[in-house]
């Protein structure tokens, strides 16, 4: 059975990622309308009936806007911690079938062991996930204010590291965004800049690491060419040019990444 990661969209305009093993897919977040999500699944060659569960990182609208609508349409369970589920319920984004997970405690969905871990971000109880299946580990951490010890521990040594590389600090400071927003993004509960994300490769990458996927890339305070250039040169300096770097896109799904 093939293990695939398909990023349907990543960024402040909407997030959704599918991790699938054979015909069993787990959707992480859905910040898109039902129509748009189905369109992106179709572009990626994923049949909607292979999506068997929805898991939620946090309640910001770019992650949950389409959560209820897609979970109910596909008749699947939504997994979220209790605090996040409550916030989702308040804005009518929680599907009919809901299961709570405890942040920090692994849970099982079919052949996946999924460990949610606390992330520093300005949501009620933001989490990242480590997926384990077939002896392979995928670490997922978007919307990360700062890489604290726990987040680094969880991502370290994963075969695939999926990490936010949100903004270029200089571009953010020079942007026309209001000061309060710049302050929020730069805070320990905001978003991760390129230097902190890519600088952390030294601590996160081990001999197990094969792929790094960088996402939630700002459309106006960052450039894909900057992120890619920094990531590639960092890996080169570590003598790890064997690691593939992929950038997640906002406006179109990325090509499915096969993990073998
Ligand atoms: Zn977000
Ligand atoms: Zn967020």
Coordinates of C-alpha atoms and ligand atoms in Angstrom, one line a residue:
X1 CA 0.0 0.0 0.0
X2 CA 1.3 3.4 -1.0
X3 CA 1.7 6.1 1.6
X4 CA 1.1 9.5 0.1
X5 CA 1.0 13.1 1.3
X6 CA -1.1 15.5 -0.8
X7 CA -1.2 19.2 0.2
X8 CA -4.4 20.5 -1.2
X9 CA -3.7 24.0 -0.1
X10 CA -1.5 25.8 2.5
X11 CA -1.6 29.4 3.7
X12 CA -3.8 32.0 5.3
X13 CA -6.5 31.6 2.6
X14 CA -7.1 28.0 3.4
X15 CA -5.4 24.8 4.5
X16 CA -6.1 21.1 3.8
X17 CA -3.7 18.1 3.5
X18 CA -4.5 14.5 2.9
X19 CA -2.3 11.7 4.3
X20 CA -3.3 8.4 2.7
X21 CA -2.3 4.8 3.0
X22 CA -3.8 2.9 0.1
X23 CA -7.5 3.8 -0.1
X24 CA -7.6 5.2 3.4
X25 CA -7.1 9.0 3.6
X26 CA -7.0 11.3 6.6
X27 CA -7.7 14.9 6.0
X28 CA -5.9 17.4 8.1
X29 CA -8.0 20.6 8.5
X30 CA -10.3 22.1 5.9
X31 CA -10.3 25.8 5.3
X32 CA -12.0 25.5 1.8
X33 CA -15.6 25.4 0.7
X34 CA -17.0 22.0 -0.2
X35 CA -16.9 22.8 -3.9
X36 CA -13.3 24.0 -3.7
X37 CA -12.1 21.1 -1.7
X38 CA -13.8 18.6 -4.0
X39 CA -12.2 20.4 -7.0
X40 CA -8.8 20.2 -5.4
X41 CA -9.3 16.5 -4.5
X42 CA -10.3 15.8 -8.1
X43 CA -7.2 17.7 -9.5
X44 CA -5.1 15.6 -7.2
X45 CA -6.7 12.3 -8.4
X46 CA -8.1 11.6 -4.9
X47 CA -11.6 10.1 -4.8
X48 CA -13.6 11.8 -2.0
X49 CA -14.9 8.5 -0.7
X50 CA -11.3 7.5 0.2
X51 CA -11.3 10.3 2.9
X52 CA -12.2 8.5 6.0
X53 CA -11.5 11.0 8.8
X54 CA -10.9 14.7 9.5
X55 CA -8.4 15.8 12.1
X56 CA -8.1 19.4 13.3
X57 CA -5.0 21.4 14.3
X58 CA -6.8 24.6 15.6
X59 CA -9.9 26.7 15.2
X60 CA -8.6 29.5 13.0
X61 CA -10.9 29.9 10.1
X62 CA -8.3 29.2 7.4
X63 CA -8.2 25.7 9.0
X64 CA -11.8 25.0 9.8
X65 CA -14.0 27.1 7.6
X66 CA -15.1 24.0 5.6
X67 CA -14.7 21.4 8.3
X68 CA -18.4 20.7 9.1
X69 CA -19.6 20.9 5.6
X70 CA -17.1 18.4 4.3
X71 CA -17.2 16.0 7.3
X72 CA -21.0 15.8 7.1
X73 CA -21.1 15.5 3.3
X74 CA -18.6 12.6 3.5
X75 CA -20.2 11.3 6.7
X76 CA -16.9 11.0 8.5
X77 CA -15.7 11.7 12.0
X78 CA -14.0 14.9 13.1
X79 CA -11.1 14.4 15.5
X80 CA -10.2 17.5 17.6
X81 CA -9.3 18.2 21.2
X82 CA -12.2 19.3 23.4
X83 CA -11.2 23.0 23.6
X84 CA -10.9 23.2 19.8
X85 CA -14.1 21.3 19.2
X86 CA -16.0 23.8 21.5
X87 CA -14.6 26.7 19.5
X88 CA -15.6 25.0 16.3
X89 CA -19.1 24.4 17.6
X90 CA -19.5 28.1 18.4
X91 CA -19.0 29.0 14.8
X92 CA -21.0 26.0 13.4
X93 CA -17.9 24.4 12.0
X94 CA -18.0 21.1 13.9
X95 CA -19.4 18.1 12.0
X96 CA -22.2 15.8 13.4
X97 CA -19.8 13.0 14.2
X98 CA -17.1 14.2 16.6
X99 CA -14.4 12.4 18.6
X100 CA -12.2 14.1 21.1
X101 CA -8.5 13.4 21.4
X102 CA -6.3 14.3 24.3
X103 CA -3.4 16.5 23.3
X104 CA -0.3 14.6 24.0
X105 CA -2.0 11.2 23.8
X106 CA -1.7 9.1 20.7
X107 CA -4.9 7.8 19.0
X108 CA -5.4 5.3 16.3
X109 CA -7.3 5.7 13.0
X110 CA -7.2 2.5 11.0
X111 CA -3.5 1.9 10.2
X112 CA -2.3 5.3 11.5
X113 CA -1.0 6.0 15.0
X114 CA -1.5 9.8 15.4
X115 CA 0.1 11.7 18.2
X116 CA -1.2 15.3 18.7
X117 CA 1.3 17.7 20.4
X118 CA 0.8 21.2 21.8
X119 CA 2.1 24.0 19.6
X120 CA 2.7 27.6 20.5
X121 CA 0.1 29.6 18.6
X122 CA -2.7 32.0 19.4
X123 CA -5.5 29.5 19.3
X124 CA -7.2 27.8 22.3
X125 CA -5.2 24.5 22.1
X126 CA -3.2 24.3 18.8
X127 CA -1.7 21.1 17.9
X128 CA 0.7 19.5 15.4
X129 CA 0.6 15.8 14.6
X130 CA 3.0 12.9 14.2
X131 CA 1.7 10.2 11.9
X132 CA 3.2 6.7 12.3
X133 CA 2.5 3.9 9.9
X134 CA 4.5 1.1 8.2
X135 CA 7.5 2.2 10.4
X136 CA 7.4 5.7 8.8
X137 CA 7.0 8.9 10.7
X138 CA 5.5 12.1 9.3
X139 CA 5.6 15.2 11.5
X140 CA 3.2 18.1 10.8
X141 CA 3.5 21.5 12.4
X142 CA 1.9 24.6 10.7
X143 CA 1.0 27.9 12.4
X144 CA 3.9 27.7 14.9
X145 CA 4.7 30.8 16.9
X146 CA 8.0 29.4 18.0
X147 CA 9.8 26.1 17.8
X148 CA 9.7 25.2 21.5
X149 CA 11.4 22.1 23.0
X150 CA 8.3 19.9 22.6
X151 CA 7.7 20.8 19.0
X152 CA 11.3 20.1 18.2
X153 CA 11.2 16.8 20.0
X154 CA 8.2 15.7 18.1
X155 CA 9.5 16.7 14.6
X156 CA 13.1 15.4 15.2
X157 CA 13.9 12.3 13.4
X158 CA 10.7 12.1 11.4
X159 CA 11.1 10.6 7.9
X160 CA 9.0 13.5 6.6
X161 CA 9.0 16.9 8.3
X162 CA 6.2 19.2 7.4
X163 CA 6.9 22.7 8.9
X164 CA 5.7 26.2 8.5
X165 CA 8.0 28.7 6.9
X166 CA 5.6 31.6 7.0
X167 CA 7.5 34.9 6.3
X168 CA 10.7 36.7 5.6
X169 CA 11.1 39.0 8.6
X170 CA 12.4 41.9 6.5
X171 CA 9.5 41.6 4.0
X172 CA 7.1 41.5 6.8
X173 CA 8.5 44.6 8.5
X174 CA 8.5 46.5 5.2
X175 CA 5.0 45.4 4.3
X176 CA 2.0 47.7 4.6
X177 CA 0.4 45.5 7.2
X178 CA -0.8 47.3 10.4
X179 CA 1.7 47.3 13.3
X180 CA -0.6 45.2 15.6
X181 CA -0.7 42.5 12.9
X182 CA 3.1 42.5 12.4
X183 CA 3.5 42.2 16.2
X184 CA 1.1 39.3 16.3
X185 CA 2.8 37.4 13.5
X186 CA 6.3 38.0 15.1
X187 CA 5.2 36.9 18.6
X188 CA 5.8 33.5 20.1
X189 CA 2.2 32.6 19.4
X190 CA 2.2 33.9 15.8
X191 CA 3.9 32.4 12.8
X192 CA 7.4 31.0 12.1
X193 CA 9.8 33.0 9.9
X194 CA 12.1 31.5 7.4
X195 CA 15.2 31.9 9.5
X196 CA 13.8 30.1 12.5
X197 CA 12.2 27.3 10.5
X198 CA 15.2 26.6 8.2
X199 CA 17.7 27.3 11.0
X200 CA 16.1 24.5 13.0
X201 CA 17.0 21.9 10.4
X202 CA 20.3 21.4 12.3
X203 CA 18.2 20.2 15.3
X204 CA 15.4 18.4 13.5
X205 CA 17.1 16.5 10.8
X206 CA 18.5 13.1 11.6
X207 CA 19.7 10.1 9.5
X208 CA 16.0 9.1 9.2
X209 CA 15.0 12.4 7.5
X210 CA 14.2 12.0 3.8
X211 CA 11.8 14.8 2.9
X212 CA 11.1 18.3 4.2
X213 CA 7.9 20.1 3.2
X214 CA 7.6 23.8 4.0
X215 CA 4.2 25.5 4.1
X216 CA 1.9 28.2 5.2
X217 CA 4.1 30.5 3.1
X218 CA 2.9 34.1 3.1
X219 CA 1.8 35.4 -0.3
X220 CA 2.9 39.0 0.3
X221 CA 5.6 38.7 3.0
X222 CA 7.6 35.8 1.5
X223 CA 8.8 34.3 -1.8
X224 CA 9.0 30.7 -2.7
X225 CA 12.4 31.4 -4.3
X226 CA 13.7 32.7 -0.9
X227 CA 12.4 29.7 1.0
X228 CA 13.7 27.2 -1.4
X229 CA 17.1 28.9 -1.8
X230 CA 17.5 29.0 2.0
X231 CA 16.4 25.4 2.6
X232 CA 18.6 24.0 -0.2
X233 CA 21.7 25.9 1.0
X234 CA 21.1 25.0 4.6
X235 CA 20.9 21.3 3.7
X236 CA 24.0 21.6 1.5
X237 CA 25.9 23.1 4.5
X238 CA 24.8 20.1 6.5
X239 CA 25.9 17.7 3.8
X240 CA 22.3 16.5 3.4
X241 CA 21.5 17.4 -0.2
X242 CA 20.0 13.9 -0.4
X243 CA 16.9 15.4 1.4
X244 CA 14.2 16.5 -0.9
X245 CA 12.6 19.9 -0.2
X246 CA 9.0 20.6 -1.3
X247 CA 7.1 23.8 -0.9
X248 CA 3.4 23.7 -0.2
X249 CA 1.2 26.0 -2.4
X250 CA -1.8 28.1 -1.6
X251 CA -3.6 28.3 -4.9
X252 CA -3.2 24.8 -6.2
X253 CA -2.7 21.3 -4.8
X254 CA 0.9 20.1 -4.7
X255 CA 1.8 16.9 -6.6
X256 CA 1.2 14.0 -4.2
X257 CA 4.4 13.0 -2.5
X258 CA 4.9 9.2 -2.3
X259 CA 6.7 8.1 0.8
X260 CA 8.3 4.7 0.4
Ligands
LIG1 ZN1 -3.3 29.2 9.4
LIG2 ZN1 -3.6 29.8 12.9

